[in-house]
């Protein structure tokens, strides 16, 4: 027996390919070996950018004594949580139930059937060796109790998976959620709760949508204060753009330094919508810099986006990013003193060993662009963090949506082009056409798809991205691709009560069939699909009932804790607003200006279709048959021979307008309906 991770498509698993531990990937062969050898399974779950995963690997998994203990008494399985979120979800729920907390690396001991009987997270080497010995002894001496206990835990997990009865989210509940968030809001440092503080991306989107629909100054103030505090804090990379995973303190000063694609894609969209609502130049700058970070640092040769940059550089957390006053002076000369004041770099340091993260403590002077360029060039000469270059379908869907929206609103065609290239890559490599619909694969690396099947959020977030790209480009192919993906999700993931399981009905059977209970770092499968279904229904007239049912499926979580239902609430805001539908018929400069105006509207979830009148639609791909009319454009003629805009809800439209000024008035009136 030997380590069998070398051929994995997961960079995280490949990091462990040289361990003396006889790791193998999760699969029927590993489970069969545990049954044949009659030994328990050691399941270790982590991800490539995880600091404490690296620590435990260096301390324990690279150690021969630890490896000998594991290899002799266990079947060792290593799982990349980002590649197999279904496995991670099952055993994280067990870990939290047993210990009251969770995290990575996650360390679980399972019976050969997969039932967990002891779970934890990081263990220092001495404690880990003791734990291995204790589990070995209890398996040898008290097997029946272990097996019975594991079966009982599995039963308890099935009971915990109950998400409660559907609960529609009406306008009163949306207002209650804002009240809940106000109680959790940190009025001095912004954000919600105390340390550690995570970027509350989906909650911020909800607050911006609520403010747009209702005029709530309180909701807008919480969103704007949090965005400003993060953008000026150490959690934001002041030199290269992009956000770190979270702040270890309550004031956004010191981040946990890994940079995740899903965070940055969602935050790019949030800051774009803050700029749209307020005109904030800080928000616009963050959008521009974060888009630059995505394209420059996470873009792959094939057109996708890599998952993350590591927290560590050469085994030291933050090595690439922190500065001392002397290092600033070395790069900037006499300006180093002023830069240190602006960036919060002190002799004592805000991080470790007299070094500081960079914050923006004041308005940048006119020299700032030159300082920033010089500091970034100097930092680029330092050792750099490793990159996890696997491409995750779900997170790339979020990136497509963000870049398409931002490129369209800010008229940056290169961002829309990047979103288009990413979508083309995903549809070519991550989609497996089958008789039962378009099935998704979860990941790829270097253009080669991995074996893991897509989960519900892959379907929801990719459909969301394709629908945003359709609205940014006007191209019908993206709407059609989203339709195929959503049809598959409805056929294979629905739970019968409006929500969605994380895994398909024909997926591998785990101890429980996982189902996300709320929005966490990214939308749950149910809320991701709810959002995409709502947008699709507004564009086409199909699946509105399914969208409303999916929103209601998250209603109980939203009632209990709004912080863990951010995207559910954001989608519910769009549903409460209509969503507003705008159809612009025509191709001249007047039509182009009306499209720009529609994109600038803050109405939650507004959808846009534009193009020539139905009679002038050209065949698709050179076919002789006429192109199918867009549902929002069908039967919507020009107005007195000129371009026209129609503002609608549920395909019931106001009278068409022929000027941008009239469209602005119609949109303002439509938004005011919710106030």
XYZ file of C-alpha atoms in Angstrom:
675
model
C 0.000 0.000 0.000
C 1.231 3.535 -0.722
C 0.066 7.116 -0.967
C -2.313 7.422 -3.939
C -2.842 11.163 -4.336
C -0.282 11.982 -7.038
C -2.778 11.724 -9.892
C -5.453 13.862 -8.226
C -6.787 16.963 -9.949
C -6.967 18.689 -6.541
C -3.940 20.850 -5.660
C -4.733 20.248 -1.984
C -4.550 16.491 -2.342
C -1.395 16.791 -4.421
C 0.185 18.766 -1.569
C -0.100 15.528 0.433
C 1.074 13.171 -2.300
C 4.542 12.830 -0.773
C 3.348 12.235 2.790
C 4.382 8.901 4.324
C 0.699 8.496 5.227
C -0.985 6.105 2.779
C -3.625 8.625 1.773
C -6.232 7.813 -0.825
C -9.179 9.711 -2.218
C -12.740 9.179 -1.052
C -14.427 6.469 -3.069
C -15.841 2.939 -3.017
C -12.361 1.395 -3.085
C -11.313 3.144 0.127
C -14.529 2.218 1.929
C -14.223 -1.387 0.738
C -10.665 -1.553 2.050
C -11.825 -0.429 5.495
C -14.414 -3.202 5.518
C -11.933 -5.812 4.314
C -9.257 -4.819 6.823
C -11.897 -4.287 9.520
C -10.356 -0.992 10.600
C -11.802 2.486 11.071
C -11.341 5.319 8.600
C -9.312 8.433 9.359
C -10.929 11.183 7.296
C -8.958 14.427 6.965
C -10.689 17.317 5.202
C -9.083 20.631 4.283
C -8.248 22.932 1.399
C -5.127 24.260 -0.277
C -5.173 27.806 1.130
C -5.818 26.715 4.732
C -3.094 27.804 7.179
C -3.832 25.270 9.928
C -4.119 22.494 7.354
C -0.501 23.211 6.458
C 0.494 23.274 10.118
C -1.030 19.860 10.829
C 0.478 18.458 7.650
C 3.989 19.572 8.619
C 3.638 18.498 12.249
C 1.898 15.168 11.770
C 1.303 13.940 8.243
C 4.940 14.390 7.228
C 6.111 12.577 10.370
C 7.060 8.907 10.034
C 5.903 7.930 13.531
C 2.472 9.431 12.969
C 2.275 7.868 9.520
C 3.138 4.433 10.894
C 0.352 4.686 13.464
C -2.156 5.728 10.810
C -1.124 3.223 8.175
C -1.200 0.265 10.549
C -4.562 0.888 12.166
C -6.632 3.003 9.748
C -7.624 3.572 6.156
C -6.532 7.158 5.557
C -8.736 9.283 3.294
C -7.911 12.855 2.328
C -10.680 15.130 0.974
C -10.500 18.589 -0.571
C -13.566 20.304 0.884
C -13.781 22.581 -2.154
C -13.858 19.631 -4.552
C -16.254 17.538 -2.427
C -18.430 20.009 -0.499
C -21.007 17.244 -0.028
C -18.619 15.131 2.060
C -17.413 18.214 3.906
C -21.005 19.225 4.722
C -21.914 15.822 6.146
C -18.931 15.509 8.441
C -18.757 19.179 9.372
C -22.285 18.831 10.687
C -21.118 15.851 12.725
C -18.083 17.760 14.000
C -20.198 20.722 15.060
C -22.732 18.443 16.748
C -20.011 16.638 18.710
C -17.772 19.582 19.607
C -19.914 22.704 19.302
C -17.506 24.149 16.740
C -16.002 23.405 13.353
C -13.114 24.334 11.125
C -10.320 22.983 9.003
C -8.430 20.771 8.996
C -11.354 18.587 9.988
C -10.341 15.266 11.538
C -12.975 12.533 11.717
C -12.911 8.860 12.652
C -15.502 6.749 10.867
C -16.757 3.196 10.967
C -16.159 1.366 7.667
C -19.695 2.239 6.600
C -18.926 5.957 6.897
C -20.691 6.590 10.223
C -18.700 9.127 12.306
C -17.917 8.270 15.907
C -15.293 10.879 16.844
C -14.686 14.265 15.203
C -12.456 17.280 15.758
C -10.354 19.802 13.888
C -6.656 20.624 14.295
C -4.652 18.506 16.724
C -1.012 19.215 17.653
C 1.187 16.191 17.081
C 1.372 14.942 20.725
C -2.405 15.070 21.162
C -2.948 13.549 17.741
C -0.719 10.577 18.543
C -2.603 10.068 21.797
C -5.913 10.260 19.931
C -4.803 7.690 17.356
C -3.842 5.321 20.150
C -7.112 5.873 22.016
C -9.236 5.269 18.921
C -7.221 2.141 18.108
C -7.824 0.768 21.579
C -11.529 1.532 21.696
C -11.999 -0.004 18.246
C -10.209 -3.135 19.412
C -11.751 -3.412 22.868
C -15.216 -1.907 22.566
C -16.165 -2.247 18.914
C -19.898 -2.689 19.384
C -20.233 0.523 21.374
C -18.331 2.424 18.692
C -20.460 1.036 15.878
C -23.691 1.621 17.769
C -22.592 5.137 18.652
C -21.753 5.904 15.042
C -25.150 4.653 13.910
C -26.859 6.815 16.542
C -24.887 9.870 15.414
C -25.880 9.192 11.802
C -29.544 9.049 12.871
C -29.143 12.330 14.757
C -27.591 13.964 11.677
C -30.571 12.931 9.590
C -32.864 14.563 12.128
C -30.750 17.735 12.147
C -31.022 17.934 8.358
C -34.682 18.958 8.669
C -34.869 22.570 7.529
C -38.379 23.158 8.832
C -41.592 23.953 7.006
C -41.507 26.448 4.142
C -42.062 30.021 5.288
C -42.755 32.731 2.697
C -40.667 35.870 3.204
C -43.004 38.832 2.904
C -42.235 42.519 3.286
C -42.762 42.412 7.050
C -40.196 39.630 7.418
C -37.730 41.554 5.273
C -38.100 44.538 7.589
C -37.679 42.247 10.612
C -34.427 40.949 9.124
C -33.060 44.484 8.914
C -33.990 44.921 12.567
C -32.145 41.715 13.478
C -29.056 42.883 11.633
C -29.164 46.244 13.361
C -28.860 44.469 16.727
C -25.744 42.623 15.485
C -24.211 45.674 13.800
C -20.956 47.066 15.225
C -21.582 50.839 15.216
C -17.941 51.721 15.905
C -16.071 49.404 13.550
C -18.880 48.307 11.202
C -19.653 44.770 10.212
C -21.642 42.343 12.323
C -20.695 40.633 15.550
C -17.181 40.555 16.972
C -13.876 38.962 16.042
C -13.249 37.182 13.801
C -15.122 39.200 11.200
C -15.956 37.819 7.793
C -17.008 39.942 4.836
C -20.827 39.709 4.988
C -21.186 39.833 1.205
C -24.717 38.489 0.836
C -26.037 40.411 3.837
C -24.656 43.609 2.302
C -26.388 42.815 -0.989
C -29.639 42.309 0.918
C -29.266 45.628 2.721
C -28.537 47.494 -0.523
C -31.579 45.918 -2.173
C -33.776 46.661 0.827
C -32.648 50.292 0.833
C -33.352 50.564 -2.890
C -36.838 49.080 -2.551
C -37.951 50.815 0.634
C -35.746 53.900 0.940
C -34.425 52.649 4.298
C -31.589 54.946 5.340
C -30.684 52.565 8.155
C -30.112 49.632 5.786
C -28.036 51.738 3.407
C -25.973 53.180 6.273
C -25.058 49.723 7.624
C -24.052 48.534 4.153
C -22.055 51.638 3.300
C -20.261 51.771 6.659
C -19.241 48.121 6.407
C -18.042 48.441 2.825
C -16.036 51.544 3.712
C -14.445 49.954 6.789
C -13.420 46.851 4.854
C -12.090 48.825 1.887
C -9.931 50.965 4.162
C -8.847 48.062 6.385
C -6.102 45.505 6.286
C -8.526 42.884 4.993
C -8.380 44.682 1.634
C -5.174 44.519 -0.371
C -4.411 48.215 -0.795
C -1.745 47.502 -3.408
C -3.084 44.721 -5.644
C -6.816 44.797 -4.946
C -8.914 41.942 -3.633
C -10.034 40.899 -0.171
C -8.598 38.368 2.258
C -10.820 35.670 3.703
C -11.548 37.338 7.042
C -10.204 39.640 9.731
C -8.907 38.050 12.921
C -9.818 41.231 14.843
C -13.007 43.259 15.055
C -11.559 46.359 13.362
C -10.594 44.779 10.000
C -6.880 45.365 10.678
C -5.224 41.925 10.447
C -6.585 39.425 7.938
C -6.259 35.709 7.648
C -4.365 36.238 4.432
C -5.790 33.716 1.977
C -7.738 35.270 -0.889
C -10.705 33.264 -2.135
C -12.383 33.591 -5.518
C -15.872 33.306 -4.048
C -15.319 36.196 -1.626
C -13.888 38.500 -4.256
C -16.503 37.708 -6.879
C -19.336 38.450 -4.454
C -17.689 41.556 -3.023
C -16.970 42.944 -6.480
C -20.704 42.839 -7.169
C -21.565 44.370 -3.783
C -19.228 47.329 -4.274
C -20.539 47.767 -7.817
C -24.059 48.031 -6.461
C -22.928 50.405 -3.696
C -21.374 52.633 -6.356
C -24.583 52.445 -8.374
C -26.632 53.473 -5.326
C -24.392 56.216 -3.955
C -21.824 57.216 -6.561
C -19.058 56.403 -4.063
C -15.683 56.757 -5.752
C -14.155 54.479 -3.112
C -16.600 51.762 -4.125
C -15.828 52.292 -7.806
C -12.091 52.056 -7.134
C -12.562 48.803 -5.207
C -14.549 47.381 -8.133
C -11.819 48.318 -10.602
C -8.983 47.005 -8.448
C -10.766 43.790 -7.497
C -11.637 43.050 -11.113
C -7.970 43.617 -11.916
C -6.987 41.184 -9.170
C -9.330 38.503 -10.528
C -8.029 38.801 -14.073
C -4.356 39.207 -13.213
C -3.865 36.896 -10.232
C -6.626 34.287 -10.510
C -7.163 33.989 -14.257
C -6.127 30.665 -15.798
C -4.774 29.979 -19.270
C -7.989 28.211 -20.243
C -10.206 31.174 -19.347
C -11.429 30.117 -15.924
C -10.522 31.526 -12.520
C -8.391 29.781 -9.909
C -9.833 29.075 -6.478
C -7.511 30.907 -4.107
C -4.169 32.329 -3.109
C -2.620 30.713 -0.052
C -2.517 32.286 3.402
C 1.141 31.306 3.764
C 4.281 32.155 1.872
C 7.174 29.775 2.436
C 5.342 28.481 5.491
C 4.929 31.938 7.057
C 1.538 33.566 7.188
C 1.361 37.037 5.668
C 5.029 37.150 4.651
C 4.238 38.670 1.259
C 1.937 41.406 2.500
C 3.249 43.109 5.665
C 5.621 46.079 5.982
C 7.808 47.943 8.437
C 8.476 51.717 8.308
C 12.011 50.990 7.150
C 10.762 48.874 4.253
C 8.446 51.671 3.127
C 11.330 54.137 3.283
C 13.548 51.786 1.316
C 11.062 51.839 -1.551
C 9.689 55.386 -1.336
C 12.616 57.324 0.116
C 11.574 60.469 2.005
C 7.927 59.830 1.127
C 8.079 56.664 3.244
C 7.209 58.618 6.397
C 4.029 60.091 4.918
C 3.121 56.721 3.413
C 3.535 55.057 6.814
C 1.067 57.505 8.347
C -1.424 57.004 5.524
C -1.112 53.206 5.613
C -1.004 52.690 9.393
C 2.513 51.245 9.434
C 4.086 51.747 12.861
C 7.315 50.840 14.608
C 5.383 48.530 16.938
C 3.541 46.910 14.062
C -0.036 45.757 13.784
C 0.922 42.183 12.853
C 4.063 40.395 14.040
C 7.747 41.265 14.493
C 7.245 44.998 14.094
C 5.501 44.734 10.742
C 2.077 45.991 9.766
C -0.717 45.297 7.357
C -1.561 48.187 5.057
C -4.699 50.204 5.695
C -5.941 53.439 4.168
C -6.364 55.773 7.139
C -7.034 58.957 5.191
C -7.759 60.293 1.757
C -4.864 59.320 -0.496
C -2.697 62.218 -1.721
C -1.938 62.851 -5.379
C 1.267 60.824 -4.989
C -0.685 57.706 -4.019
C -0.857 56.097 -7.490
C 2.941 56.377 -7.804
C 3.495 55.091 -4.249
C 1.099 52.218 -4.838
C 2.804 51.186 -8.068
C 6.267 51.321 -6.488
C 5.220 49.351 -3.409
C 3.435 46.745 -5.512
C 6.504 46.329 -7.708
C 8.700 45.865 -4.629
C 6.228 43.415 -3.105
C 6.101 41.438 -6.329
C 9.824 40.761 -5.939
C 9.163 39.031 -2.595
C 8.277 35.342 -2.364
C 4.636 34.906 -3.350
C 1.882 32.712 -1.898
C 0.985 29.536 -3.726
C -2.108 29.467 -5.911
C -4.791 26.795 -5.806
C -5.443 26.693 -9.533
C -8.384 24.332 -9.665
C -11.439 25.856 -11.315
C -14.658 25.429 -9.304
C -17.879 25.685 -11.295
C -19.865 27.474 -8.594
C -17.277 30.118 -7.838
C -16.601 30.761 -11.511
C -20.324 31.306 -11.930
C -20.101 34.014 -9.269
C -17.130 35.548 -11.087
C -18.986 35.535 -14.418
C -21.927 37.357 -12.825
C -19.705 39.966 -11.179
C -17.573 40.688 -14.234
C -20.556 40.750 -16.587
C -22.491 43.149 -14.352
C -19.498 45.386 -13.691
C -18.352 45.396 -17.290
C -21.812 46.322 -18.525
C -22.480 49.069 -15.964
C -19.014 50.642 -16.039
C -18.598 50.060 -19.781
C -15.512 47.909 -19.461
C -15.864 45.509 -22.412
C -12.708 43.619 -21.420
C -14.463 42.458 -18.229
C -17.469 41.225 -20.203
C -15.054 39.484 -22.575
C -13.379 37.754 -19.615
C -16.786 36.623 -18.332
C -17.633 35.326 -21.800
C -14.383 33.386 -22.070
C -14.944 31.841 -18.650
C -18.502 30.826 -19.539
C -17.372 29.257 -22.793
C -14.705 27.275 -20.944
C -17.125 26.015 -18.291
C -19.723 24.957 -20.826
C -17.060 23.132 -22.848
C -15.264 21.367 -19.967
C -17.555 21.297 -16.921
C -20.828 20.377 -18.637
C -21.542 16.766 -19.544
C -24.518 16.545 -21.910
C -26.710 13.566 -21.061
C -30.147 12.368 -21.966
C -31.217 13.447 -18.486
C -30.011 17.029 -19.029
C -26.865 19.098 -18.747
C -24.937 17.583 -15.827
C -22.142 19.589 -14.226
C -18.754 18.537 -12.938
C -17.495 20.389 -9.887
C -13.863 21.180 -10.788
C -11.146 21.145 -13.397
C -7.423 21.814 -13.419
C -5.282 22.714 -16.432
C -8.335 22.239 -18.608
C -9.007 18.674 -17.423
C -12.224 18.061 -15.506
C -12.099 16.221 -12.199
C -14.425 13.347 -11.368
C -16.540 15.057 -8.687
C -20.142 15.723 -9.684
C -21.529 19.217 -9.414
C -23.632 20.109 -6.389
C -26.664 22.374 -6.164
C -24.758 25.631 -5.794
C -22.751 24.788 -8.928
C -26.030 24.722 -10.852
C -27.450 27.833 -9.195
C -24.365 30.025 -9.348
C -23.428 29.048 -12.906
C -26.986 29.756 -14.051
C -26.824 33.105 -12.226
C -23.614 33.973 -14.067
C -24.984 32.941 -17.454
C -28.123 35.029 -16.926
C -26.010 38.066 -15.999
C -23.896 37.485 -19.107
C -27.032 37.208 -21.234
C -28.178 40.602 -19.981
C -24.728 42.142 -20.472
C -24.338 40.926 -24.056
C -27.875 40.382 -25.310
C -26.810 36.960 -26.617
C -29.530 34.320 -26.518
C -27.078 31.415 -26.110
C -26.457 32.262 -22.448
C -30.176 32.287 -21.651
C -30.568 28.899 -23.324
C -27.587 27.433 -21.448
C -28.982 28.668 -18.135
C -32.341 27.096 -18.959
C -30.768 23.678 -19.522
C -28.847 23.863 -16.246
C -31.877 24.947 -14.232
C -34.020 22.233 -15.796
C -31.513 19.618 -14.640
C -31.446 21.078 -11.125
C -35.222 20.977 -10.876
C -35.286 17.394 -12.114
C -32.527 15.962 -9.935
C -31.991 18.136 -6.830
C -35.481 19.204 -5.688
C -36.472 18.038 -2.200
C -40.208 18.007 -2.847
C -40.877 20.903 -0.488
C -39.528 23.799 -2.542
C -35.871 23.524 -1.560
C -32.983 21.553 -2.961
C -30.619 18.879 -1.735
C -26.937 19.560 -2.289
C -26.490 16.341 -4.260
C -28.430 14.852 -7.155
C -30.909 12.030 -6.734
C -28.503 9.677 -8.508
C -25.344 10.805 -6.701
C -23.198 8.674 -4.420
C -25.055 7.732 -1.245
C -23.494 9.241 1.879
C -24.467 8.815 5.526
C -27.035 11.554 4.957
C -28.051 13.385 1.808
C -26.686 16.848 2.568
C -28.737 19.993 2.224
C -27.448 23.460 3.023
C -29.266 25.023 5.973
C -28.254 28.598 5.231
C -25.981 30.991 3.401
C -22.472 31.055 4.781
C -19.405 32.090 2.787
C -21.398 31.684 -0.420
C -25.060 31.086 -1.260
C -26.510 27.749 -0.246
C -27.635 25.499 -3.049
C -31.269 26.373 -2.413
C -30.773 30.142 -2.344
C -28.436 30.068 -5.365
C -31.087 28.227 -7.339
C -33.822 30.493 -5.969
C -32.003 33.549 -7.297
C -31.313 32.060 -10.710
C -34.871 30.750 -11.036
C -36.292 34.155 -10.132
C -34.123 35.941 -12.708
C -34.933 33.334 -15.342
C -38.650 33.621 -14.610
C -38.504 37.402 -14.964
C -36.746 37.043 -18.325
C -38.948 34.261 -19.697
C -42.121 33.811 -17.659
C -41.204 30.246 -16.628
C -40.578 28.810 -13.149
C -41.782 31.710 -11.007
C -43.652 29.335 -8.694
C -40.483 27.256 -8.278
C -38.500 30.406 -7.460
C -41.017 31.505 -4.819
C -41.029 28.021 -3.283
C -37.228 28.008 -3.065
C -37.275 31.392 -1.325
C -39.827 30.095 1.162
C -37.640 27.033 1.794
C -35.079 29.376 3.342
C -37.655 31.298 5.346
C -37.101 29.525 8.660
C -33.342 30.158 8.567
C -34.017 33.801 7.697
C -36.387 34.096 10.653
C -33.888 32.559 13.088
C -30.753 34.427 11.997
C -30.660 36.885 9.123
C -26.858 36.769 9.029
C -27.045 33.223 7.676
C -29.720 33.965 5.091
C -28.180 36.884 3.250
C -28.703 35.641 -0.293
C -32.134 34.206 0.511
C -33.157 37.649 1.759
C -31.574 39.395 -1.233
C -33.551 37.167 -3.591
C -36.695 37.792 -1.554
C -36.139 41.536 -2.005
C -36.029 41.054 -5.771
C -39.252 39.052 -5.599
C -40.908 41.769 -3.502
C -39.842 44.369 -6.070
C -41.323 42.376 -8.931
C -38.638 42.037 -10.204
C -38.953 44.959 -12.593
C -38.552 43.963 -16.243
C -37.184 46.387 -18.827
C -37.416 45.640 -22.542
C -35.655 48.016 -24.909
C -36.618 47.570 -28.556
C -34.330 49.159 -31.117
C -30.669 49.412 -32.020
C -29.930 53.123 -32.393
C -28.240 55.543 -30.000
C -31.506 56.215 -28.201
C -31.858 52.486 -27.475
C -28.252 52.294 -26.267
C -28.833 55.185 -23.882
C -31.995 53.559 -22.536
C -30.075 50.317 -21.938
C -27.466 52.286 -19.973
C -30.201 53.908 -17.947
C -31.842 50.563 -17.132
C -28.502 49.189 -15.950
C -28.080 52.143 -13.615
C -31.375 51.430 -11.835
C -31.116 50.178 -8.258
C -34.415 48.284 -8.411
C -33.660 44.890 -6.798
C -33.211 42.083 -9.300
C -34.187 44.212 -12.311
C -33.866 42.236 -15.562
C -33.073 43.693 -18.947
C -33.666 42.492 -22.505
C -32.782 44.534 -25.553
C -32.494 44.120 -29.281
C -34.191 44.799 -32.595
C -37.942 44.450 -32.985
C -39.197 40.917 -33.492
C -39.679 41.360 -37.256
C -36.025 42.338 -37.683
C -34.536 39.510 -35.557
C -31.856 37.633 -37.478
C -31.505 33.854 -37.642
C -29.118 32.387 -35.081
C -25.881 30.865 -36.380
C -26.808 31.338 -40.040
C -29.770 28.950 -39.881
C -32.617 29.477 -42.276
C -35.184 29.400 -39.483
C -35.843 32.755 -37.784
C -34.351 33.346 -34.361
C -36.682 32.687 -31.455
C -37.951 35.992 -30.110
C -36.860 36.879 -26.630
C -39.883 36.459 -24.349
C -39.537 40.018 -23.051
C -39.175 41.454 -26.551
C -41.907 39.409 -28.224
C -44.896 41.492 -29.344
C -43.179 44.699 -28.259
C -43.005 46.951 -31.331
C -41.150 50.155 -32.003
C -42.918 53.368 -31.005
C -43.846 55.502 -33.994
C -40.972 53.894 -35.898
C -38.380 54.691 -33.215
C -36.798 52.854 -30.290
C -39.040 52.105 -27.335
C -38.631 50.945 -23.757
C -41.225 48.924 -21.851
C -41.225 48.747 -18.041
C -43.085 45.688 -16.804
C -43.837 43.423 -13.862
C -44.936 39.871 -14.521
C -44.978 40.689 -18.253
C -47.655 43.325 -17.646
C -46.168 46.539 -18.988
C -46.717 50.247 -18.645
C -47.139 52.259 -21.820
C -43.912 52.315 -23.842
C -41.640 55.338 -23.705
C -39.415 56.731 -26.440
C -36.869 58.866 -24.577
C -34.329 58.339 -21.824
C -35.982 61.025 -19.743
C -39.314 59.230 -19.900
C -37.660 55.891 -19.079
C -35.987 57.473 -16.066
C -39.371 58.684 -14.869
C -40.907 55.253 -15.403
C -38.099 53.525 -13.508
C -38.295 56.042 -10.664
C -42.038 55.485 -10.430
C -41.541 51.728 -10.511
C -38.988 51.869 -7.703
C -41.192 54.207 -5.665
C -43.929 51.555 -5.601
C -41.942 49.723 -2.929
C -41.310 52.795 -0.770
